Short mmCIF file of C-alpha atoms in Angstrom, two decimals:
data_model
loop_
_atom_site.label_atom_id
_atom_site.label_comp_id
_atom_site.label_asym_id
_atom_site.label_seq_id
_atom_site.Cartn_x
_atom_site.Cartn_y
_atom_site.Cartn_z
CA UNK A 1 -18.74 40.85 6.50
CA UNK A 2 -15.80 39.07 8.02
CA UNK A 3 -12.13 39.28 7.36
CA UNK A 4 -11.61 35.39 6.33
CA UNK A 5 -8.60 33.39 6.56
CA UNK A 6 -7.54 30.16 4.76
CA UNK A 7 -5.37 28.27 6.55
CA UNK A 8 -3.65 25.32 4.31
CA UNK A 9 -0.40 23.39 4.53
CA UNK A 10 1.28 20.53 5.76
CA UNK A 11 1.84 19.19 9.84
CA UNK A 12 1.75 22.48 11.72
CA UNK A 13 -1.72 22.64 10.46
CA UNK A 14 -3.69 20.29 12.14
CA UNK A 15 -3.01 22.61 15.40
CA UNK A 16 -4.30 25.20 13.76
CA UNK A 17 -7.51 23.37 12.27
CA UNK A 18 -8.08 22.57 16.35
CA UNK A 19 -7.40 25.83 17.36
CA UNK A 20 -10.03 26.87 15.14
CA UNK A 21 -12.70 24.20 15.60
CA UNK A 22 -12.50 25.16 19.47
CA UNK A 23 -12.95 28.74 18.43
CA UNK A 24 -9.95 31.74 18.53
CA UNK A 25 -10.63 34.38 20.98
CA UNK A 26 -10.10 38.21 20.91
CA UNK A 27 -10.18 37.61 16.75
CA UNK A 28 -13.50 39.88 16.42
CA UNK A 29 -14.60 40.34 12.71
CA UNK A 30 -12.36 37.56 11.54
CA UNK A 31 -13.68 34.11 10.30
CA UNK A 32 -10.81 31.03 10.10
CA UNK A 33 -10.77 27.90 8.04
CA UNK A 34 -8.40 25.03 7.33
CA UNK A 35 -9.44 23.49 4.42
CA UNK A 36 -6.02 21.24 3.74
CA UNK A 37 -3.82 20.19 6.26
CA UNK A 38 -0.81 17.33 6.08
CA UNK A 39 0.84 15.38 3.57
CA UNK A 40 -2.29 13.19 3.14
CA UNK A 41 -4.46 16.17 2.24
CA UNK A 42 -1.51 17.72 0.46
CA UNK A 43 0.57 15.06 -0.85
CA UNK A 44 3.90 15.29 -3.02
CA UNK A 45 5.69 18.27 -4.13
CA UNK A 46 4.45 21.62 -3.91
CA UNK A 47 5.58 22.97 -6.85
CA UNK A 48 5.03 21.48 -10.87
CA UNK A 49 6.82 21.85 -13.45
CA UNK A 50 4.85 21.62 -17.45
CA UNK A 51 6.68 20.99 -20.44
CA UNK A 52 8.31 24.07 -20.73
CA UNK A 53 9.86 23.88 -17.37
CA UNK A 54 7.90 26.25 -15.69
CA UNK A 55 6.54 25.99 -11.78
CA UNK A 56 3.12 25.46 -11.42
CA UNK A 57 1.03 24.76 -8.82
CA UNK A 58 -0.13 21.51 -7.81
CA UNK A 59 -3.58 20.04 -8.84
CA UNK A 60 -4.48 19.87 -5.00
CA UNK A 61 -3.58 24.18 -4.07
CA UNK A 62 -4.71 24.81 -7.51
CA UNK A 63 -8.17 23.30 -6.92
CA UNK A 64 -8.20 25.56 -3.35
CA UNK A 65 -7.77 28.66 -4.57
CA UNK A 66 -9.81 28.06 -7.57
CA UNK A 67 -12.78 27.06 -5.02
CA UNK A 68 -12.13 30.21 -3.13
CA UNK A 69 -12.61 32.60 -6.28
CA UNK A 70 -15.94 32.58 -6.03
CA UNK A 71 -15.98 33.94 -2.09
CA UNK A 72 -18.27 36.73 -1.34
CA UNK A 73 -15.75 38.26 0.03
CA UNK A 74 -12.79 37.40 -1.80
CA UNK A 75 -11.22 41.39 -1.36
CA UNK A 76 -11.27 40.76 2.19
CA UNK A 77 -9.96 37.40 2.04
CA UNK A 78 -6.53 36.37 2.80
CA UNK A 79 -4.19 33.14 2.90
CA UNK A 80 -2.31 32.15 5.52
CA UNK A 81 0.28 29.22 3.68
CA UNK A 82 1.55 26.79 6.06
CA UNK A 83 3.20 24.24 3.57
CA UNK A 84 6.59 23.04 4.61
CA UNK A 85 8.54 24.76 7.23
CA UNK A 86 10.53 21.88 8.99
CA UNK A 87 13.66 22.87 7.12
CA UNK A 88 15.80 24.19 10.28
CA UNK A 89 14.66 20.83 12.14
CA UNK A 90 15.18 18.54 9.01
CA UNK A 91 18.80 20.01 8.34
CA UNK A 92 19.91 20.03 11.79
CA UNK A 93 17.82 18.05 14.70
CA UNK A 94 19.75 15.21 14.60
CA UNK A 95 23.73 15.62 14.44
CA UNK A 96 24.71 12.08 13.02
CA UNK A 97 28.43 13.25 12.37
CA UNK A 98 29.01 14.80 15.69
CA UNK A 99 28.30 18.26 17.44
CA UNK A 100 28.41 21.25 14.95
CA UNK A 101 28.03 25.17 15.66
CA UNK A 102 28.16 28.57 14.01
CA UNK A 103 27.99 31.95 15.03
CA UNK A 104 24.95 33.70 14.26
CA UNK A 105 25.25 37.70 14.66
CA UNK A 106 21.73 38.51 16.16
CA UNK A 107 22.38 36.08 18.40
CA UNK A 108 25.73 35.96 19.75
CA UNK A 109 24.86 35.54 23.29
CA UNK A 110 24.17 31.52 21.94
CA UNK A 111 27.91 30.65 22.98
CA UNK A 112 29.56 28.13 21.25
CA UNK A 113 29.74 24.26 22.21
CA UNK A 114 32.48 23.02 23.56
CA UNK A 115 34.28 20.16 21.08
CA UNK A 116 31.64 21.33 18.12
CA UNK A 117 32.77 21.66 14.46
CA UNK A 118 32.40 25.79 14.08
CA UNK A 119 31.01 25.86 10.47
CA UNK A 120 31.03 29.11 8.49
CA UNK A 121 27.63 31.04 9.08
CA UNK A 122 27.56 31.25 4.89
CA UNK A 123 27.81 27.23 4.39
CA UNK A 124 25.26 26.75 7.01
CA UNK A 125 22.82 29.72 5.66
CA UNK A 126 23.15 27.90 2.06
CA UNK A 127 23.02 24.47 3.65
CA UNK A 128 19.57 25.62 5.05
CA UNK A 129 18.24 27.47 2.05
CA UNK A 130 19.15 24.35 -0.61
CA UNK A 131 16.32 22.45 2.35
CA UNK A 132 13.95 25.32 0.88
CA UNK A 133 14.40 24.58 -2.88
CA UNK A 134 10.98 24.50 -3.64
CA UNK A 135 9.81 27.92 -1.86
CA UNK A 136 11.06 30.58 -4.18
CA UNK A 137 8.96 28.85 -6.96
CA UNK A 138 5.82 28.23 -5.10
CA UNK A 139 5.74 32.03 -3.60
CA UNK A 140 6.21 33.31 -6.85
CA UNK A 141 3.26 31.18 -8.50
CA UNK A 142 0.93 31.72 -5.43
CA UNK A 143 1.57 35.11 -5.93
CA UNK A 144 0.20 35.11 -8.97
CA UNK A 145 -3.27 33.47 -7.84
CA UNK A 146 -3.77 35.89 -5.19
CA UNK A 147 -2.82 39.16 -5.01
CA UNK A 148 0.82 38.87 -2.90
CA UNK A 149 -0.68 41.98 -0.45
CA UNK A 150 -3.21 39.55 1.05
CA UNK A 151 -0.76 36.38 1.65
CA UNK A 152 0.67 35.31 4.56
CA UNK A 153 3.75 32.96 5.19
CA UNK A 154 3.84 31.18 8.51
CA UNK A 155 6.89 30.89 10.44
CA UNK A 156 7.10 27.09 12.59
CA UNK A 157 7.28 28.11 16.44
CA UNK A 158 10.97 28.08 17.86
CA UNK A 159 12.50 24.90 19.21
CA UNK A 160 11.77 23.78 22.54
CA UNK A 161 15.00 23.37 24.84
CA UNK A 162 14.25 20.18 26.24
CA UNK A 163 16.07 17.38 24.22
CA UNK A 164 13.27 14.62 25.64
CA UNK A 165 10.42 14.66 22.41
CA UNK A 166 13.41 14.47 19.94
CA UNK A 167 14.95 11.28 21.72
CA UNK A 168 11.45 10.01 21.82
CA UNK A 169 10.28 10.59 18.48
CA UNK A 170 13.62 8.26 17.56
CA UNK A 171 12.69 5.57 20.23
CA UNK A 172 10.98 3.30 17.71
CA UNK A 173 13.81 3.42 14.87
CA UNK A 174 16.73 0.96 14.84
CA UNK A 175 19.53 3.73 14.18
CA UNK A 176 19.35 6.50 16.62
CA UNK A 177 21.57 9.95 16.05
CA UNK A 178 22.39 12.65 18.96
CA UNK A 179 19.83 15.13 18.91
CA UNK A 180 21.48 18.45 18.31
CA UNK A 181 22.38 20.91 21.12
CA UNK A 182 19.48 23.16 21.82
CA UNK A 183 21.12 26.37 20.80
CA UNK A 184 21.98 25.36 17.46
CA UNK A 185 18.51 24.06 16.89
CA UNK A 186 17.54 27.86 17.96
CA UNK A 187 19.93 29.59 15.89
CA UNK A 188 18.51 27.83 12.44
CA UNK A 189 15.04 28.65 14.00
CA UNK A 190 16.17 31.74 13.81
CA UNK A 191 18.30 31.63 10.41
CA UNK A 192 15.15 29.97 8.68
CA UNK A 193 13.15 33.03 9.45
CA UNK A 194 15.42 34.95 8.11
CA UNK A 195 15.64 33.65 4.74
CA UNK A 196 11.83 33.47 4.86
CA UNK A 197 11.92 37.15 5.52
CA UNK A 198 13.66 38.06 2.62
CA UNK A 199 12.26 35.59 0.59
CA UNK A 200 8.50 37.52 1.55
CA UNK A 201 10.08 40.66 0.77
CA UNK A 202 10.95 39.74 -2.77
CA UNK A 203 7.41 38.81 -2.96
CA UNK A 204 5.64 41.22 -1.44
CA UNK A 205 4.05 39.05 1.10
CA UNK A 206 3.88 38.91 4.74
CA UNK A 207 6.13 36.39 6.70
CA UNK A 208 4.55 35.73 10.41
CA UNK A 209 7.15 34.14 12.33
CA UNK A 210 6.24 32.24 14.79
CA UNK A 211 7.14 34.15 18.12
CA UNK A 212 5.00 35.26 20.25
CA UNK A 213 4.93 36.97 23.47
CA UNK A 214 4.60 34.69 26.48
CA UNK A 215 5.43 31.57 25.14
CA UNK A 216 8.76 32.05 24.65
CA UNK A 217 11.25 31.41 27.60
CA UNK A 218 14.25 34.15 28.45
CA UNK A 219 16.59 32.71 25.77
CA UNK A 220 13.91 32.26 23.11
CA UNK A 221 12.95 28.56 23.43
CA UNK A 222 9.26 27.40 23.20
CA UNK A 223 7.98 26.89 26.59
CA UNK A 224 7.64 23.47 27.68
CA UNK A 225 3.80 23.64 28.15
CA UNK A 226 3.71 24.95 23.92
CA UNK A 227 5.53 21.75 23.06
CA UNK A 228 3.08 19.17 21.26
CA UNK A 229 5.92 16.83 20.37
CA UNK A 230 9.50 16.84 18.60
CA UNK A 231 8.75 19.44 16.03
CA UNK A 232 5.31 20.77 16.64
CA UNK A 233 3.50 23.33 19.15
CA UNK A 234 0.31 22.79 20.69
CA UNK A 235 -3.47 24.36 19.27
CA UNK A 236 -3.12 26.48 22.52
CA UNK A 237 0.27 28.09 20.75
CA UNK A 238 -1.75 28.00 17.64
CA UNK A 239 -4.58 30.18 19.16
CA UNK A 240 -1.85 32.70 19.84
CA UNK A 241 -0.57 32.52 16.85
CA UNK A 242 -4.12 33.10 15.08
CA UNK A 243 -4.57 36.07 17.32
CA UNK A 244 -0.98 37.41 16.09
CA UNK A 245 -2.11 36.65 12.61
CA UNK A 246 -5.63 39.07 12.80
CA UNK A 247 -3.42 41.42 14.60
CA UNK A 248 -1.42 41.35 11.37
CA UNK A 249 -3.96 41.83 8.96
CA UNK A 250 -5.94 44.55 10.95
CA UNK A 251 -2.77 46.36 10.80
CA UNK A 252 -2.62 46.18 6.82
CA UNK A 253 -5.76 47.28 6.45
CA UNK A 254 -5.52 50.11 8.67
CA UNK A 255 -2.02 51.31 6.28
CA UNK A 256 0.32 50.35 9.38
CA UNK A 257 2.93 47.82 8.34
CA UNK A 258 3.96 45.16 11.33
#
C-alpha cells in the first residue's frame, strides 16, 4: 500500500490540489490528497481556545484528522500542513513608512539599500515571529493528533525579484504603498524559515522549506516562470515541491534524516 499524504491549509494550497489532480511524477508508491484548501474551506483562526484557556484545534482540522483515523493505512500516512505562511510577505511586502533593511548573517552578500532605515536583525526577527502568534500553539496541538514523526510543515516558495505582481496585486486599491526592495523581501523569506525551523525542532516535526533546485535564480529568487502572482508559485513549482516532499519521507523511513 501507498505512502499517503494529506495536504491541507490555506492559499498555497490550491497549487498543490492542481498539481495533484494533474498527477505528480517520479512520486512512485506515494498517493496525494488535498482535502482543505483556503480561507473558505478553512476559515478563521487556526487555533481555539476552551474555557480553561487552552489551544485547541478548530472544528474544521479537527473534523480532518478525525476522518483520517480510520485510514487503512494510517502508520504510513503523513500530513503535510500548509496553513498560514504569508508572514514574511504580510510583515514586509509593502514598505508604507519608507525603505527599511537589516543584516541577515547567512546572507550577507544581500547588501544594504542605499537611504534604508537599518533595523536591528533582533527587532525584525521578533517583528516577524509576533506575525506567527498562532503557530507555536497549533504545532503543539497537531502534534498531539498525529504522531509529530509523520508531520510535515511547508515552507512558502522564496520571493520572486520582479517587483511587477506586487504593484499589480495593489492596482485596484485606492492607497497604494512601495513594494519593498527585493532583497529584503528575500532575507524574511529566509528569516521565516528559520524560525519555522526551530519551531519544527521543538516539535519534532519536519519543516520543508520551500527551495528547490532549479527554480531558484543565482541569488535565491523564484524564477520568473514559478511566479503565479504576488505571493504565490505556480502547480508546476508545486509538483517540485511534492517530489521534494516524497523525497523527504522516503528518507525517514529509510532512518536517513534530510
Amino acid at each position: 500500500m501507498p505512502s499517503n499524504v494529506v495536504v491541507f491549509g490555506h492559499s498555497h494550497v490550491w497549487s498543490f490540489r492542481r498539481a495533484i489532480g494533474l498527477g505528480i511524477p517520479q512520486t512512485e508508491g506515494f498517493t496525494f490528497e488535498a482535502p482543505l484548501c483556503g480561507t473558505k474551506e478553512m476559515p478563521g483562526p487556526i487555533v481555539l481556545r476552551d474555557l480553561r484557556g487552552r489551544p485547541q484545534l478548530t472544528a474544521t482540522l479537527a473534523a480532518l484528522l478525525l476522518r483520517g483515523a480510520s485510514a487503512p493505512n494510517l502508520e504510513d500516512t503523513w500530513l503535510l500542513s500548509a496553513v498560514q505562511g504569508n508572514h514574511y510577505n504580510q510583515m514586509g511586502m509593502l514598505s508604507p513608512d519608507g525603505p527599511f533593511d537589516f543584516v541577515l548573517e547567512e546572507r550577507q552578500d544581500l547588501a544594504g539599500l542605499p537611504g534604508a532605515a537599518m533595523l536591528p536583525t533582533a527587532a525584525v526577527r521578533a517583528a516577524l515571529r509576533d506575525t506567527m502568534d498562532e503557530i507555536p500553539d497549533y504545532l503543539k496541538v497537531l502534534g498531539k493528533w498525529r504522531p509529530p514523526a509523520r508531520t510535515l510543515i511547508a515552507g512558502p516558495p522564496p520571493p520572486g525579484e520582479s517587483e511587477a505582481p506586487l504593484i499589480e496585486a495593489q492596482a485596484s486599491l485606492a492607497t497604494r504603498h512601495p513594494v519593498t526592495a527585493a532583497p529584503v523581501r528575500l532575507k524574511l523569506w529566509h528569516l521565516q524559515n528559520a524560525l519555522y525551523r526551530d519551531l519544527c525542532r521543538q516539535n519534532g516535526m519536519i519543516f520543508v522549506p520551500g527551495d528547490i533546485a532549479g527554480t531558484q535564480d543565482e541569488t535565491g529568487y523564484l524564477k520568473p516562470e514559478y511566479v503565479k502572482d504576488s505571493v504565490h508559485a505556480t502547480h508546476e513549482w508545486a509538483m517540485l515541491y511534492l517530489q521534494k516532499v516524497a523525497g523527504v519521507i522516503r528518507a525517514r523511513k529509510e532512518g536517513r534524516n534530510v
